[in-house]
Amino acid sequence: MSSSVEAITVLSSDGDEFKITVSAAKLSKPLNWMLEDVCFSDDCDEVPTIEVNSKTLVKVIEYCEKHAPRANSGASDSDAEELKKWDIEFMKMDVKDILFHILMAANYLHMEGLYDLACQTAADLMKGMTVSQIRKIFHIKNDFSSEEQEQLRRQHPGCSFD
Amino acid sequence: MATGGNNLYVPREIIIEILRRLPVKSLVRFRAVCKDWRNLLKSPSFIKEHYHHSIHKNPLLVFHVYNRNSIYSPLCSLRYEKETVKAERILEMDSLRRVRRLIGSSNGLLCVALDCEKDDTADPLLLLNPATREISQVPRSTEDEDCSYCYYGFGYSPVVRDYKIVRIHSAGARTNIRRMNSHNIWVEGADVYSLRTGSWKEVCFRNIISASGLYNPVAVNGNIFWIAREPKRYVIICFHLGMEMELFEVIPIPCSNYLPLNRSCVLDAYENKLVLIHEYHELEVPQYTFIDLWVLEEVSGRPYEQRWGWSKKYSITPNRPSLHPIRLWRNEIVCTNGSDPIVLFHVTADNELKKFHTSLSKAEVYEHGFFFYAESLVSMCDTDLE
């Protein structure tokens, strides 16, 4: 690739164009491979598609741009502290609406940091949920018979299974 | 991958990745989500993965607080904050009010001894998982009668996939003191409880009969180690949990030049090996504490009896007088300095010193009674965990 290029354009699965800086794109292994394989110059018409919807891709790129300087150069403790606070703010989002999409995008784009952060956020959100809330967000059908449910209740008194 | 809409199907591998990060309390509840989740949360591979995450994310030191009037369980864990350490109760259950001491901790299971009704009977024992609130009473054995004092150890053997409690009966007050001294017989029995079989079994104790004052039991890699006193030296006693013929072995300690110095050695586990932390003073500079960290390793190519070898990992001289090591914790040596309430000092391998204040009084806490603990889903009904 040409070293003069600082940002590349990618397409979301919805067909929208997004700009991402080269240093930010390097946080993702597949994007990094793409950078190595494809010639990204100003007169290159090829625009790679990322199989992530626009809404999610905006967030993923935002994360990459924020984390890229630190990932590329290493940072001081105060920077790390600041970044941690930023991560917490960044992750304030709806589980079903966007968090699961981010999780799957991070998995698909091999972004370890974001994947770990999103898993932990999902775990923190699920921690206090009831069984029926869990079933709802994961679209799980309750396949226990009423006898089995009764047995579970007996085994774990004090726990609500609804 | 799926896109758009709220009907996103989250793949199983990602669900597992999230569940690994959940506390046990939530997972116990989520067994009722569906059959697939129930089976997953019971599977040894998931329990193992979850425990590894738990060790990494929330490792704790647990101990027992002596307080006769306590209306709660006296089992506590240490929670580190910036400059202080707080003791938090790990489980409030009526049946734990009579806990007299903590015997061991392994893969999220604790073994405790309860107060005994009679003086000449061995303490009743309990196994418990504080996170799932599962409690199991250890059956009494015929050896329990006529037993005034016992030393204990608790650990897991990955080879036989079983949790075991080792009990060494001390001759104690019952035996004629003169006979004991002349023959150096201090141990008069030993037996082992297996969680898998649910029963006690006597084991050969011939080579440890002259050992006394066993303390600081540590379970490492399928062995339990204690520090013990023999008539003229300190030794390490090792019990092999995984062997067909369960047996005791006596291992010399590396720093014998300086001994006997009362309880100046502490055992702990480090990277799945036994470490010995030795604290000593030099006559020329009595104001300094010297601390050596030794690792016990099996040396290949030597005859079986001589296969153990010690290697010194590092030596430090903390810039502070009279520190007593009590534990190794996240690669730092935890020390006390005799102050009341207790102050904990953490010494790193680079000789850095961190200080933590506690609200614990010296009388409440036994310094060699701290155990490593991380919460787990391990069940006593199914001991298949590696």
XYZ file of C-alpha atoms in Angstrom:
548
model
C 0.000 0.000 0.000
C 1.030 3.561 -0.467
C 2.330 5.175 2.687
C 0.850 8.536 1.760
C -2.687 7.293 2.378
C -3.901 8.220 5.831
C -7.542 7.226 5.602
C -9.488 4.672 3.649
C -13.110 4.394 2.680
C -15.179 1.341 3.515
C -18.778 0.380 2.826
C -21.174 -0.862 5.477
C -23.542 -3.760 4.775
C -26.247 -1.101 4.235
C -24.136 0.400 1.468
C -23.098 3.600 3.257
C -19.559 4.930 2.924
C -17.369 5.518 5.969
C -13.869 6.906 6.371
C -11.452 5.257 8.763
C -7.820 6.218 9.342
C -5.205 3.614 8.508
C -3.867 3.518 12.066
C -7.387 2.882 13.407
C -8.117 0.189 10.828
C -5.010 -1.655 11.985
C -6.800 -2.567 15.243
C -8.717 -5.139 13.222
C -6.816 -8.075 11.781
C -9.044 -8.572 8.712
C -8.904 -4.840 7.935
C -5.154 -4.913 8.347
C -4.900 -7.773 5.850
C -7.100 -5.839 3.518
C -4.762 -2.860 3.788
C -1.831 -5.039 2.874
C -3.588 -6.718 -0.037
C -5.390 -3.881 -1.733
C -3.907 -0.778 -3.168
C -5.482 2.171 -1.429
C -4.467 5.228 -3.290
C -6.442 8.325 -4.153
C -7.211 7.096 -7.605
C -8.130 3.572 -6.546
C -11.874 2.958 -7.035
C -12.109 -0.226 -5.069
C -14.104 0.280 -1.869
C -14.173 -2.780 0.443
C -17.412 -3.758 2.110
C -17.524 -4.618 5.789
C -20.388 -6.900 6.722
C -21.529 -4.692 9.587
C -24.560 -2.383 9.488
C -24.094 1.398 9.401
C -25.270 2.085 12.938
C -22.805 -0.467 14.357
C -19.955 0.508 12.059
C -20.141 4.131 13.226
C -19.573 2.937 16.787
C -16.815 0.487 15.846
C -14.941 3.200 13.935
C -15.387 5.615 16.839
C -13.802 3.010 19.141
C -10.920 2.370 16.735
C -10.113 6.056 16.285
C -10.062 6.565 20.048
C -7.894 3.536 20.766
C -5.529 3.727 17.806
C -3.038 6.290 19.212
C -2.557 4.230 22.354
C -2.360 0.888 20.529
C 0.264 2.231 18.156
C 2.531 4.084 20.528
C 1.805 2.876 24.048
C 0.560 5.337 26.609
C 1.100 6.627 30.092
C -0.948 5.519 33.087
C -3.021 8.684 33.099
C -3.922 8.083 29.448
C -4.937 4.529 30.289
C -7.098 5.832 33.115
C -8.720 8.351 30.781
C -9.317 5.669 28.159
C -10.987 3.428 30.732
C -13.427 6.201 31.601
C -14.069 6.778 27.903
C -14.785 3.045 27.426
C -17.397 3.120 30.179
C -19.164 6.102 28.586
C -18.848 4.536 25.144
C -20.482 1.310 26.301
C -23.605 2.997 27.675
C -25.979 1.521 25.124
C -28.965 -0.741 24.742
C -28.212 -4.467 24.875
C -30.409 -5.735 22.089
C -30.430 -2.640 19.990
C -26.703 -2.187 19.565
C -24.470 -3.978 22.109
C -24.964 -7.447 20.614
C -24.276 -6.018 17.152
C -21.031 -4.512 18.437
C -20.118 -7.822 20.063
C -20.593 -9.700 16.820
C -18.818 -7.039 14.794
C -15.843 -7.144 17.184
C -15.785 -10.920 16.866
C -15.996 -10.766 13.061
C -13.345 -8.037 12.837
C -11.039 -9.828 15.327
C -10.835 -6.860 17.655
C -9.796 -8.358 20.964
C -10.028 -5.199 23.067
C -13.509 -4.260 21.897
C -14.735 -7.867 22.081
C -13.570 -8.191 25.676
C -15.078 -4.835 26.604
C -18.420 -5.673 24.967
C -18.576 -9.132 26.601
C -17.909 -7.623 30.017
C -20.515 -4.913 29.433
C -23.082 -7.511 28.396
C -22.212 -9.607 31.471
C -22.601 -6.588 33.768
C -25.995 -5.820 32.241
C -27.195 -9.431 32.461
C -25.962 -9.972 36.018
C -29.123 -8.716 37.663
C -31.634 -9.871 35.055
C -34.437 -12.305 35.735
C -34.679 -15.586 33.875
C -37.538 -14.322 31.722
C -35.604 -11.166 30.788
C -32.699 -13.380 29.687
C -35.010 -15.558 27.593
C -36.409 -12.447 25.961
C -33.111 -10.856 24.930
C -31.687 -14.112 23.554
C -35.005 -15.324 22.054
C -34.866 -18.528 24.080
C -37.926 -20.701 24.577
C -38.506 -22.162 28.020
C -38.277 -25.903 27.294
C -38.684 -27.173 30.863
C -41.790 -29.118 31.724
C -43.763 -27.846 34.702
C -42.460 -30.798 36.796
C -38.857 -29.941 35.930
C -39.486 -26.317 36.778
C -40.909 -27.320 40.123
C -37.815 -29.434 40.768
C -35.499 -26.525 39.935
C -37.438 -24.310 42.325
C -37.010 -26.857 45.087
C -33.259 -27.137 44.431
C -32.729 -23.402 44.571
C -35.094 -21.918 47.097
C -35.105 -18.154 47.161
C -34.282 -17.870 43.480
C -36.891 -16.589 41.110
C -37.157 -18.502 37.870
C -39.598 -16.227 36.130
C -23.348 -12.303 9.968
C -26.858 -11.233 10.888
C -27.632 -7.597 10.552
C -30.396 -5.178 11.330
C -33.504 -5.464 13.415
C -33.890 -6.555 16.971
C -34.182 -10.236 16.238
C -30.449 -10.740 16.286
C -29.379 -14.308 16.837
C -26.318 -14.350 19.103
C -24.103 -17.368 18.364
C -23.471 -19.863 21.138
C -19.730 -19.166 21.322
C -20.439 -15.528 22.115
C -23.066 -16.452 24.709
C -20.490 -18.702 26.410
C -17.961 -15.890 26.292
C -20.417 -13.611 28.140
C -21.532 -16.257 30.650
C -17.898 -16.904 31.591
C -17.769 -13.367 32.948
C -20.902 -13.605 35.121
C -20.821 -14.080 38.887
C -21.839 -17.500 40.211
C -24.939 -16.052 41.872
C -26.380 -15.067 38.470
C -25.360 -18.339 36.813
C -27.103 -20.418 39.481
C -30.282 -18.537 38.592
C -29.715 -18.871 34.840
C -29.736 -22.668 35.050
C -33.496 -22.219 34.751
C -33.349 -20.392 31.396
C -33.518 -23.552 29.275
C -32.173 -27.096 29.120
C -29.266 -26.106 26.904
C -28.083 -23.481 29.385
C -28.575 -25.826 32.336
C -26.387 -28.463 30.708
C -23.792 -25.899 29.692
C -23.575 -24.429 33.207
C -23.111 -27.928 34.628
C -20.460 -29.052 32.161
C -16.954 -29.524 33.589
C -15.394 -27.614 30.684
C -17.544 -24.542 31.311
C -17.019 -24.737 35.087
C -13.280 -24.876 34.479
C -13.284 -21.934 32.052
C -15.432 -19.900 34.402
C -13.130 -20.614 37.339
C -10.064 -19.537 35.351
C -11.780 -16.285 34.553
C -12.806 -15.887 38.194
C -9.209 -16.423 39.426
C -8.058 -13.747 37.034
C -10.849 -11.279 37.620
C -11.580 -11.579 41.308
C -8.971 -13.471 43.324
C -9.518 -13.216 47.080
C -7.827 -14.109 50.327
C -10.252 -15.784 52.717
C -9.776 -16.235 56.441
C -11.625 -16.824 59.630
C -12.363 -14.106 62.169
C -12.400 -15.270 65.783
C -15.396 -13.715 67.416
C -17.427 -15.860 69.754
C -20.356 -13.455 69.755
C -20.696 -13.223 66.021
C -24.206 -13.922 64.820
C -22.981 -14.489 61.287
C -20.568 -16.835 59.660
C -17.048 -15.850 60.690
C -15.644 -16.470 57.201
C -14.339 -13.323 55.548
C -12.451 -12.222 52.491
C -10.068 -9.296 52.122
C -11.075 -6.543 49.754
C -8.275 -4.243 48.699
C -8.944 -0.576 48.159
C -6.455 2.177 47.511
C -4.761 2.295 50.902
C -6.970 0.122 53.036
C -8.137 -3.454 53.230
C -11.634 -4.343 54.321
C -12.872 -7.668 55.667
C -16.124 -8.756 54.039
C -18.236 -11.711 55.109
C -18.369 -14.178 52.276
C -21.454 -16.098 53.358
C -24.057 -15.490 55.987
C -25.567 -18.786 56.964
C -26.806 -20.037 60.264
C -25.067 -23.376 59.946
C -21.703 -21.632 59.757
C -21.929 -19.836 63.076
C -20.000 -22.617 64.771
C -17.046 -22.513 62.382
C -13.893 -22.732 64.449
C -11.302 -22.555 61.738
C -10.648 -22.647 58.051
C -8.727 -25.725 56.924
C -8.256 -25.198 53.229
C -9.521 -23.822 49.946
C -9.471 -25.422 46.529
C -11.197 -24.500 43.229
C -13.821 -22.447 45.050
C -14.560 -25.074 47.714
C -13.713 -24.429 51.361
C -13.136 -26.948 54.112
C -13.909 -25.780 57.663
C -13.834 -27.311 61.126
C -16.737 -26.641 63.488
C -16.696 -26.262 67.245
C -16.705 -29.628 68.901
C -19.150 -30.650 71.615
C -16.668 -32.962 73.327
C -12.998 -32.339 74.095
C -11.650 -35.739 73.134
C -13.372 -36.005 69.760
C -12.145 -34.724 66.423
C -13.771 -31.566 65.088
C -16.805 -32.038 62.821
C -15.907 -30.941 59.282
C -17.874 -29.218 56.541
C -17.202 -28.718 52.861
C -18.845 -25.733 51.273
C -19.061 -23.686 48.143
C -19.844 -20.180 49.409
C -20.796 -18.929 45.939
C -23.462 -21.561 45.195
C -24.271 -21.905 48.924
C -23.857 -25.662 48.676
C -22.851 -27.274 51.966
C -21.925 -30.859 52.639
C -21.237 -32.437 55.977
C -18.167 -34.642 56.123
C -19.158 -37.957 57.733
C -17.588 -38.864 61.060
C -15.150 -41.737 61.180
C -14.355 -44.280 63.873
C -11.030 -42.501 64.376
C -12.884 -39.426 65.589
C -13.199 -40.742 69.136
C -10.174 -40.471 71.383
C -8.627 -37.798 69.300
C -7.627 -34.614 71.038
C -5.803 -32.685 68.373
C -5.538 -32.960 64.599
C -3.659 -31.197 61.842
C -5.533 -30.879 58.566
C -4.995 -30.321 54.883
C -7.495 -30.000 52.031
C -6.795 -30.164 48.329
C -7.696 -31.389 44.880
C -5.911 -34.017 42.863
C -6.171 -33.518 39.094
C -4.908 -37.086 38.564
C -7.748 -38.839 40.376
C -10.136 -35.871 40.008
C -11.071 -35.919 43.637
C -11.081 -33.567 46.620
C -9.472 -34.959 49.751
C -9.091 -33.985 53.382
C -5.978 -35.219 55.163
C -6.061 -35.500 58.944
C -3.005 -36.142 61.093
C -3.719 -37.164 64.676
C -1.357 -35.708 67.211
C -0.522 -37.679 70.327
C -1.386 -34.528 72.245
C -2.213 -34.546 75.917
C -3.422 -38.115 76.160
C -0.086 -39.798 75.708
C 2.535 -39.982 78.382
C 4.779 -36.989 77.814
C 7.933 -38.762 78.930
C 7.424 -41.618 76.531
C 6.810 -39.171 73.734
C 9.957 -37.223 74.409
C 12.189 -40.229 74.685
C 10.922 -41.774 71.470
C 9.961 -38.634 69.644
C 6.570 -39.997 68.796
C 4.175 -37.161 68.180
C 1.924 -38.473 65.447
C -0.245 -41.482 66.228
C -2.477 -41.733 63.200
C -3.485 -40.300 59.859
C -6.504 -40.713 57.663
C -7.828 -39.322 54.409
C -11.359 -38.448 53.365
C -12.285 -38.705 49.698
C -15.226 -36.638 48.467
C -15.737 -39.071 45.601
C -16.126 -42.159 47.781
C -17.574 -40.232 50.711
C -15.496 -42.168 53.206
C -12.403 -42.044 55.400
C -9.400 -44.312 54.994
C -6.395 -44.795 57.262
C -2.997 -44.134 55.706
C 0.559 -45.004 56.673
C 2.197 -42.328 58.814
C 5.420 -44.159 59.723
C 7.790 -41.539 58.336
C 6.186 -38.585 60.070
C 5.799 -39.923 63.618
C 8.351 -37.489 65.025
C 6.788 -34.416 63.384
C 4.936 -31.866 65.469
C 3.553 -28.367 65.246
C 2.406 -28.706 61.632
C 1.209 -25.415 60.207
C 0.488 -23.525 57.004
C -1.041 -26.304 54.858
C -0.815 -25.498 51.136
C -2.304 -27.583 48.331
C -0.290 -27.470 45.122
C -0.658 -29.624 42.072
C -2.202 -32.629 43.802
C 0.033 -32.490 46.885
C -0.525 -30.981 50.313
C 2.475 -29.467 52.081
C 2.945 -28.402 55.686
C 5.845 -26.965 57.640
C 6.602 -29.167 60.641
C 9.058 -29.435 63.484
C 11.187 -32.499 63.957
C 13.353 -32.944 67.075
C 16.355 -31.140 65.597
C 15.122 -29.382 62.491
C 12.243 -27.935 60.534
C 10.995 -29.932 57.544
C 8.336 -29.866 54.862
C 5.818 -32.673 55.004
C 4.227 -33.598 51.723
C 1.181 -35.768 51.164
C 0.457 -37.101 47.662
C -3.279 -36.982 47.023
C -3.231 -38.585 43.627
C -1.225 -41.706 44.272
C -2.649 -45.167 44.518
C -0.719 -45.612 47.751
C -1.361 -42.310 49.472
C 1.749 -41.487 51.406
C 3.666 -38.884 53.332
C 7.103 -37.693 52.413
C 9.560 -35.557 54.376
C 11.449 -32.885 52.419
C 14.319 -30.880 53.930
C 13.947 -27.124 53.822
C 16.546 -25.048 51.985
C 17.382 -22.474 54.635
C 18.313 -24.767 57.511
C 21.351 -22.671 58.476
C 19.129 -20.100 60.027
C 16.700 -22.404 61.766
C 15.188 -23.026 64.185
C 13.641 -19.626 64.139
C 10.064 -19.870 65.233
C 7.673 -19.626 62.298
C 9.963 -17.597 60.117
C 8.964 -19.706 57.105
C 5.744 -19.495 55.147
C 4.519 -21.779 52.367
C 2.423 -20.810 49.390
C 1.747 -21.732 45.780
C 3.321 -19.931 42.866
C 2.799 -20.931 39.232
C 1.610 -24.338 40.347
C 4.709 -24.952 42.455
C 5.387 -24.788 46.160
C 7.232 -21.701 47.367
C 8.822 -21.133 50.716
C 9.179 -17.575 51.934
C 11.921 -17.318 54.520
C 12.415 -14.301 56.726
C 15.648 -13.867 58.702
C 17.952 -11.348 60.300
C 21.729 -10.967 60.185
C 23.540 -10.303 63.444
C 25.567 -7.424 62.018
C 22.497 -5.528 60.816
C 19.652 -6.526 63.122
C 17.529 -3.593 61.984
C 16.958 -5.185 58.555
C 14.627 -7.975 57.539
C 15.871 -10.290 54.803
C 13.349 -12.277 52.774
C 14.234 -15.141 50.430
C 11.772 -16.784 48.068
C 12.505 -20.446 47.303
C 10.727 -22.658 44.761
C 10.447 -26.428 45.118
C 10.986 -28.261 41.847
C 11.154 -31.853 40.765
C 14.591 -32.435 39.293
C 14.591 -34.983 36.519
C 17.236 -37.679 36.355
C 17.622 -38.068 40.112
C 16.529 -41.101 42.134
C 12.916 -40.841 43.334
C 13.781 -40.034 46.956
C 16.096 -37.197 45.944
C 13.996 -35.738 43.172
C 13.035 -32.541 45.010
C 15.299 -29.534 44.616
C 15.042 -25.965 45.881
C 16.001 -22.970 43.800
C 16.122 -19.429 45.085
C 13.839 -17.187 43.045
C 14.930 -13.923 44.602
C 16.098 -12.209 47.794
C 14.867 -8.876 49.006
C 15.613 -6.550 51.871
C 12.561 -4.382 52.396
C 13.534 -0.949 53.592
C 11.604 -1.405 56.795
C 12.377 -3.288 59.992
C 10.606 -6.389 61.340
C 8.292 -7.503 58.582
C 6.826 -11.001 58.874
C 5.711 -12.670 55.632
C 2.315 -14.341 55.840
C 1.414 -15.053 52.218
C 2.306 -14.656 48.563
C -0.374 -12.681 46.759
C -0.379 -11.685 43.085
C 3.408 -12.093 43.052
C 3.820 -9.842 46.059
C 4.854 -10.982 49.520
C 2.250 -9.962 52.071
C 3.784 -9.095 55.454
C 2.646 -7.859 58.824
C 4.737 -5.826 61.237
C 3.140 -6.724 64.542
C 1.005 -3.605 64.838
C -2.535 -3.744 66.165
C -4.909 -3.290 64.341
C -3.118 -5.214 61.624
C -1.317 -3.346 58.853
C -0.473 -5.303 55.711
C 2.679 -4.578 53.728
C 3.044 -5.851 50.181
C 6.613 -6.296 49.014
C 7.252 -6.763 45.302
C 10.159 -8.641 43.754
C 11.647 -5.228 42.911
C 11.586 -4.360 46.606
C 8.749 -1.878 46.338
C 6.622 -1.538 49.427
C 2.870 -0.880 49.584
C 1.026 -0.309 52.830
C -2.616 -1.192 53.590
C -4.439 -0.401 56.810
C -7.046 -2.830 58.133
C -9.602 -2.672 60.907
C -8.755 -6.204 62.067
C -7.335 -6.679 65.534
C -4.482 -9.126 66.048
C -6.557 -11.276 68.395
C -9.222 -11.827 65.712
C -7.030 -13.250 62.997
C -4.606 -16.170 62.714
C -1.770 -15.004 60.507
C -1.218 -18.413 58.913
C -4.923 -18.901 58.265
C -5.253 -16.982 54.984
C -6.202 -19.008 51.914
C -6.511 -18.183 48.241
C -10.097 -18.276 46.989
C -12.000 -17.417 43.828
C -15.682 -18.194 43.375
C -16.622 -21.154 41.219
C -19.537 -23.327 40.105
C -17.846 -26.500 41.359
C -20.387 -28.800 42.937
C -19.745 -31.420 45.583
C -22.196 -33.748 43.851
C -19.992 -33.869 40.792
C -16.286 -33.654 41.561
C -15.170 -33.895 37.968
C -13.172 -30.688 37.738
C -9.639 -30.298 36.606
